Short mmCIF file of C-alpha atoms in Angstrom, two decimals:
data_model
loop_
_atom_site.label_atom_id
_atom_site.label_comp_id
_atom_site.label_asym_id
_atom_site.label_seq_id
_atom_site.Cartn_x
_atom_site.Cartn_y
_atom_site.Cartn_z
CA MET A 1 0.23 0.04 0.22
CA SER A 2 1.12 3.54 -0.56
CA TYR A 3 2.53 5.61 2.21
CA GLY A 4 1.21 8.64 0.13
CA ILE A 5 -2.25 7.83 1.06
CA LEU A 6 -1.01 7.24 5.07
CA TYR A 7 0.59 10.72 5.89
CA SER A 8 -2.51 12.60 3.80
CA TYR A 9 -4.63 11.84 6.72
CA THR A 10 -4.13 15.69 7.89
CA ILE A 11 -6.68 16.16 10.45
CA LEU A 12 -4.27 17.65 13.29
CA MET A 13 -4.33 18.38 16.98
CA ASN A 14 -4.11 21.76 18.90
CA SER A 15 -0.83 22.74 21.04
CA VAL A 16 -0.99 23.30 24.61
CA GLY A 17 0.02 26.58 23.67
CA GLU A 18 -2.11 28.60 21.58
CA ALA A 19 0.45 30.42 19.88
CA CYS A 20 2.22 27.23 18.69
CA THR A 21 -0.61 25.19 17.16
CA ASP A 22 0.58 26.74 13.47
CA LEU A 23 4.02 25.72 14.34
CA LYS A 24 2.91 22.10 15.92
CA ARG A 25 0.86 21.58 12.59
CA GLU A 26 4.00 22.42 10.17
CA TYR A 27 6.19 20.17 12.43
CA ASP A 28 3.61 17.21 12.56
CA GLN A 29 3.13 17.26 8.69
CA CYS A 30 6.85 17.01 8.18
CA PHE A 31 7.51 14.62 10.54
CA ASN A 32 4.83 12.27 9.37
CA ARG A 33 5.98 12.08 6.00
CA TRP A 34 9.64 11.60 7.36
CA PHE A 35 8.69 8.61 9.65
CA ALA A 36 6.21 6.73 7.09
CA GLU A 37 8.66 7.52 4.07
CA LYS A 38 11.84 7.65 5.55
CA PHE A 39 12.38 6.09 9.24
CA LEU A 40 10.01 2.94 8.61
CA LYS A 41 11.85 2.15 5.11
CA GLY A 42 15.25 1.74 6.82
CA ASP A 43 16.37 5.53 5.14
CA ARG A 44 18.93 7.22 7.58
CA SER A 45 19.75 10.03 5.31
CA GLY A 46 19.10 12.71 8.02
CA ASP A 47 15.84 14.22 9.53
CA PRO A 48 14.55 17.17 7.26
CA CYS A 49 12.44 18.55 10.38
CA THR A 50 14.94 19.84 12.51
CA GLU A 51 14.53 23.33 11.74
CA THR A 52 10.58 23.22 12.02
CA PHE A 53 11.25 20.70 15.41
CA ARG A 54 13.07 23.75 16.64
CA LYS A 55 11.11 26.67 16.59
CA TYR A 56 8.00 24.81 17.88
CA GLN A 57 9.98 23.62 20.82
CA ARG A 58 10.94 27.15 21.26
CA CYS A 59 7.30 27.87 21.17
CA VAL A 60 5.72 25.28 23.28
CA GLN A 61 8.38 24.63 26.31
CA LYS A 62 7.60 28.49 26.84
CA ALA A 63 4.05 27.88 26.69
CA ILE A 64 4.53 24.75 29.29
CA LYS A 65 6.57 27.31 31.52
CA GLU A 66 3.80 29.80 31.78
CA LYS A 67 1.24 27.17 32.35
CA ASP A 68 3.30 25.68 34.91
CA ILE A 69 2.97 22.04 33.49
CA PRO A 70 4.94 19.63 35.77
CA ILE A 71 6.87 18.04 32.94
CA ASP A 72 10.25 18.28 34.57
CA GLY A 73 11.96 15.73 36.81
CA VAL A 74 10.51 12.34 35.21
CA ASP A 75 13.57 10.07 33.54
CA PHE A 76 12.39 8.98 30.01
CA MET A 77 10.23 5.75 30.54
CA GLY A 78 10.24 6.83 34.19
CA PRO A 79 7.41 5.12 35.79
CA ASN A 80 8.42 1.92 34.55
CA LYS A 81 10.75 1.41 37.19
CA ASP A 82 7.82 0.18 39.55
CA LYS A 83 6.56 -2.56 37.20
CA PRO A 84 6.26 -5.69 38.75
CA ASP A 85 8.16 -8.68 37.53
CA SER A 86 5.40 -10.48 35.84
CA MET B 1 0.42 -1.38 46.61
CA VAL B 2 0.20 -2.25 42.74
CA LYS B 3 -2.82 -3.60 41.05
CA TYR B 4 -2.19 -5.11 37.73
CA TYR B 5 -4.24 -5.46 34.25
CA CYS B 6 -3.42 -6.77 31.05
CA CYS B 7 -5.28 -7.61 27.99
CA ALA B 8 -4.32 -8.12 24.44
CA SER B 9 -5.99 -6.09 21.52
CA LEU B 10 -5.99 -6.86 17.58
CA LEU B 11 -5.70 -4.11 15.05
CA LYS B 12 -6.39 -5.64 11.43
CA SER B 13 -3.41 -3.78 10.00
CA THR B 14 0.32 -4.08 9.40
CA TRP B 15 2.71 -3.00 12.29
CA ASP B 16 3.97 -0.10 9.71
CA GLN B 17 0.35 1.25 9.28
CA VAL B 18 -0.53 0.86 13.17
CA CYS B 19 2.70 2.82 13.60
CA VAL B 20 1.95 5.71 11.52
CA ALA B 21 -1.25 5.76 12.92
CA PHE B 22 -0.16 6.20 16.07
CA TRP B 23 1.12 9.60 15.77
CA GLN B 24 -1.97 10.52 14.32
CA ARG B 25 -4.64 9.29 16.08
CA TYR B 26 -6.04 12.14 17.45
CA PRO B 27 -8.34 13.59 16.87
CA ASN B 28 -11.30 10.49 15.94
CA PRO B 29 -14.87 10.47 16.85
CA TYR B 30 -13.96 8.71 20.18
CA SER B 31 -11.21 11.32 21.62
CA ASN B 32 -13.23 14.08 22.47
CA HIS B 33 -11.49 14.22 25.89
CA VAL B 34 -8.06 14.65 24.29
CA LEU B 35 -7.73 18.82 24.06
CA THR B 36 -4.16 19.10 22.94
CA GLU B 37 -1.14 17.02 21.72
CA ASP B 38 2.65 18.03 21.96
CA ILE B 39 5.66 16.69 21.18
CA LEU B 40 8.19 17.72 24.16
CA PHE B 41 11.43 15.80 23.13
CA ARG B 42 12.20 13.53 20.03
CA GLU B 43 15.42 11.50 18.91
CA VAL B 44 16.82 8.85 16.86
CA THR B 45 19.29 6.47 19.24
CA PRO B 46 22.22 5.41 17.71
CA THR B 47 20.66 1.86 17.35
CA ASN B 48 17.87 3.84 14.84
CA CYS B 49 15.33 3.61 17.49
CA LEU B 50 12.64 6.63 17.29
CA ILE B 51 12.18 7.55 21.08
CA SER B 52 9.56 10.45 21.69
CA ARG B 53 7.72 12.00 24.63
CA ARG B 54 4.23 13.24 23.99
CA LEU B 55 2.13 15.38 26.17
CA LEU B 56 -1.54 15.15 25.94
CA THR B 57 -4.25 17.31 27.78
CA LYS B 58 -7.44 15.77 28.60
CA THR B 59 -10.42 16.57 30.37
CA SER B 60 -10.95 14.38 33.13
CA ARG B 61 -13.02 14.92 35.69
CA ALA B 62 -12.36 12.45 38.89
CA PRO B 63 -15.45 10.96 40.74
CA ARG B 64 -16.53 13.61 43.24
CA TRP B 65 -15.30 11.53 46.40
CA MET B 66 -11.86 11.55 44.85
CA GLU B 67 -11.77 15.28 44.20
CA ARG B 68 -11.58 16.26 47.48
CA TYR B 69 -8.47 14.98 47.52
CA LEU B 70 -7.20 16.69 44.56
CA PRO B 71 -5.61 20.16 44.05
CA LYS B 72 -8.32 22.39 42.71
CA GLN B 73 -6.79 23.26 39.52
CA MET B 74 -6.30 19.39 38.66
CA ALA B 75 -10.37 18.70 38.99
CA SER B 76 -11.08 19.91 35.41
CA SER B 77 -8.32 18.93 32.76
CA ALA B 78 -5.32 16.42 33.30
CA TYR B 79 -1.76 16.12 31.82
CA ILE B 80 -0.71 12.96 30.29
CA ILE B 81 3.01 11.83 29.39
CA GLU B 82 3.39 9.49 26.77
CA ASP B 83 6.80 8.02 26.51
CA SER B 84 7.49 5.75 23.31
CA ILE B 85 10.31 3.76 21.68
CA VAL B 86 10.10 2.68 18.00
CA ASP B 87 12.19 0.23 16.86
CA PRO B 88 11.87 -0.70 13.17
CA GLN B 89 14.34 -3.59 12.95
CA LYS B 90 12.62 -5.44 15.51
CA ARG B 91 9.37 -3.98 14.97
CA THR B 92 8.03 -3.40 18.16
CA MET B 93 6.76 -0.05 19.23
CA THR B 94 6.67 0.22 23.45
CA THR B 95 4.81 3.12 25.03
CA LEU B 96 4.23 3.99 28.65
CA THR B 97 1.77 6.54 29.58
CA TRP B 98 1.04 8.29 32.84
CA ASN B 99 -1.10 11.11 34.30
CA ILE B 100 1.18 14.00 35.96
CA SER B 101 -1.43 15.52 37.60
CA HIS B 102 -2.65 12.92 39.67
CA ALA B 103 0.77 11.20 39.84
CA ARG B 104 0.98 10.95 43.56
CA LEU B 105 -2.54 9.21 43.50
CA MET B 106 -2.60 7.16 40.63
CA VAL B 107 0.03 5.81 38.07
CA PRO B 108 -1.31 4.31 35.10
CA HIS B 109 1.00 2.94 32.29
CA TRP B 110 0.43 0.72 29.53
CA THR B 111 3.08 -0.65 27.26
CA GLU B 112 2.89 -1.93 23.32
CA ILE B 113 -0.15 -2.84 21.25
CA LYS B 114 -0.56 -5.96 23.72
CA ARG B 115 -0.86 -3.32 26.51
CA GLU B 116 -0.16 -3.49 30.52
CA ALA B 117 -1.49 -1.47 32.83
CA TRP B 118 -0.14 -1.36 36.52
CA ILE B 119 -2.07 1.37 38.84
CA SER B 120 -0.31 1.93 42.11
CA SER B 121 -1.40 4.08 44.79
CA ASN B 122 -0.36 5.02 48.11
CA VAL B 123 -3.23 7.15 49.59
CA TYR B 124 -3.66 4.93 53.08
CA GLY B 125 -7.10 3.72 53.19
CA LEU B 126 -8.21 4.68 50.01
CA THR B 127 -5.76 2.57 48.13
CA ARG B 128 -8.44 0.17 47.07
CA ALA B 129 -11.05 2.34 45.95
CA ILE B 130 -8.63 3.90 43.90
CA GLN B 131 -7.08 0.99 42.11
CA GLU B 132 -10.51 -0.27 41.35
CA PHE B 133 -11.61 3.67 40.14
CA GLY B 134 -8.23 3.41 37.96
CA LEU B 135 -8.65 -0.08 36.67
CA ALA B 136 -12.48 0.86 35.53
CA ARG B 137 -11.08 3.80 33.57
CA PHE B 138 -8.21 2.19 31.90
CA LYS B 139 -10.71 -0.57 30.76
CA ASN B 140 -13.08 1.63 29.33
CA SER B 141 -9.90 4.30 27.75
CA ILE B 142 -8.64 1.12 26.14
CA THR B 143 -11.97 0.47 24.28
CA LYS B 144 -11.99 4.26 23.26
CA THR B 145 -8.14 4.17 22.27
CA MET B 146 -8.92 1.11 20.06
CA LYS B 147 -12.46 2.27 18.48
CA GLY B 148 -10.42 5.31 17.46
CA PHE B 149 -7.30 3.59 16.27
CA GLU B 150 -9.59 1.41 14.03
CA TYR B 151 -11.23 4.78 12.85
CA VAL B 152 -8.10 6.20 12.05
CA LEU B 153 -6.55 3.35 10.21
CA ALA B 154 -9.78 2.66 7.96
CA LYS B 155 -9.68 6.32 7.26
CA MET B 156 -5.91 6.34 6.12
CA GLN B 157 -6.54 3.21 4.07
CA GLY B 158 -9.38 4.77 2.03
CA GLU B 159 -12.22 3.27 3.60
CA THR B 160 -15.19 4.96 4.98
CA PRO B 161 -15.13 4.76 8.69
CA SER B 162 -18.39 5.29 9.21
CA ARG B 163 -18.57 2.38 11.69
CA THR B 164 -15.71 0.38 13.58
CA LEU B 165 -15.74 -3.18 13.17
CA THR B 166 -16.98 -3.74 17.04
CA GLU B 167 -20.35 -1.47 15.47
CA THR B 168 -20.17 -3.23 12.26
CA ALA B 169 -20.87 -6.49 14.35
CA THR B 170 -23.39 -5.31 16.54
CA GLU B 171 -25.57 -3.34 13.61
CA ARG B 172 -25.31 -7.03 11.92
CA ALA B 173 -26.58 -8.80 15.02
CA ARG B 174 -29.30 -5.95 14.98
CA GLU B 175 -30.37 -6.37 11.27
CA THR B 176 -30.61 -10.31 11.85
CA ALA B 177 -32.83 -9.56 14.90
CA LEU B 178 -34.92 -7.50 12.71
CA ALA B 179 -35.07 -9.71 10.01
CA ALA B 180 -36.33 -12.63 12.20
CA LYS B 181 -38.81 -10.26 13.92
CA GLU B 182 -40.37 -9.38 10.50
CA LYS B 183 -40.19 -13.09 9.97
CA ALA B 184 -42.19 -13.90 12.77
CA LYS B 185 -44.79 -11.17 11.65
CA ASP B 186 -45.16 -12.55 8.54
CA LEU B 187 -45.82 -15.78 9.82
CA ALA B 188 -48.15 -14.72 12.41
CA SER B 189 -50.14 -12.82 9.66
CA HIS B 190 -50.28 -15.80 7.55
CA ALA B 191 -51.67 -17.81 10.51
CA GLN B 192 -53.89 -15.12 11.41
CA LYS B 193 -55.32 -15.07 7.73
CA ASN B 194 -55.65 -19.05 7.58
CA GLN B 195 -57.54 -18.82 10.28
CA TYR B 196 -60.20 -16.54 8.70
CA VAL B 197 -59.94 -18.80 5.42
#
């Protein structure tokens, strides 16, 4: 099946920072295309979305600080340490 | 104390499709409670895995008895962190989500498409009730997640996702029941007519 159909599904979500939504959508579109066309196919020729991501991050990190959202202090996959042995 | 819940779900799509849909699964008709979505961190590791952290804002009304134990600003919306690792070589996707608003009270997480949850709580005396509530909500949210996933996958594959598989099955059962009822009515009216003959 063609990935062209996949990433053309473009109803996108808002950002937590109202002012960041346009930047977020621009980044999402770039990422979804790269993820389906390059990353999943094993193409490691570089990430074309670095610049849009940087702009979007500058905006969203500021919004998170302003809204006082407690995102700091948790390691990546952090709470998994509590996972019981099964 | 930790309560363990595990269940397996089946999606009728390839691993690639599910991965692509994972990033685009909001919004869908079952996700009205998801208000915003942001990537906070994203990187390709030296082993070629994609690691991401996503922040979601959801409306989340805790039950009234539990609201008393939550700070006021947490009562109406909840912040969710979703960490994930996509490994295209092993074809696995592992995700872990937890609620950072209610972190002290309840820590739900799930991993992989076969999803699992550990809901733990340390509030003395309320532990069991909070766990039961967390578990019930978790099961309910999985049903919604899977319906949303099915919807987005169907849409991506160019189908009309007016109904999910589950709903189609229900609809089919209803149609069968209706047909049977019509047939019964038909037979009954025939029987009645025969009486008058």
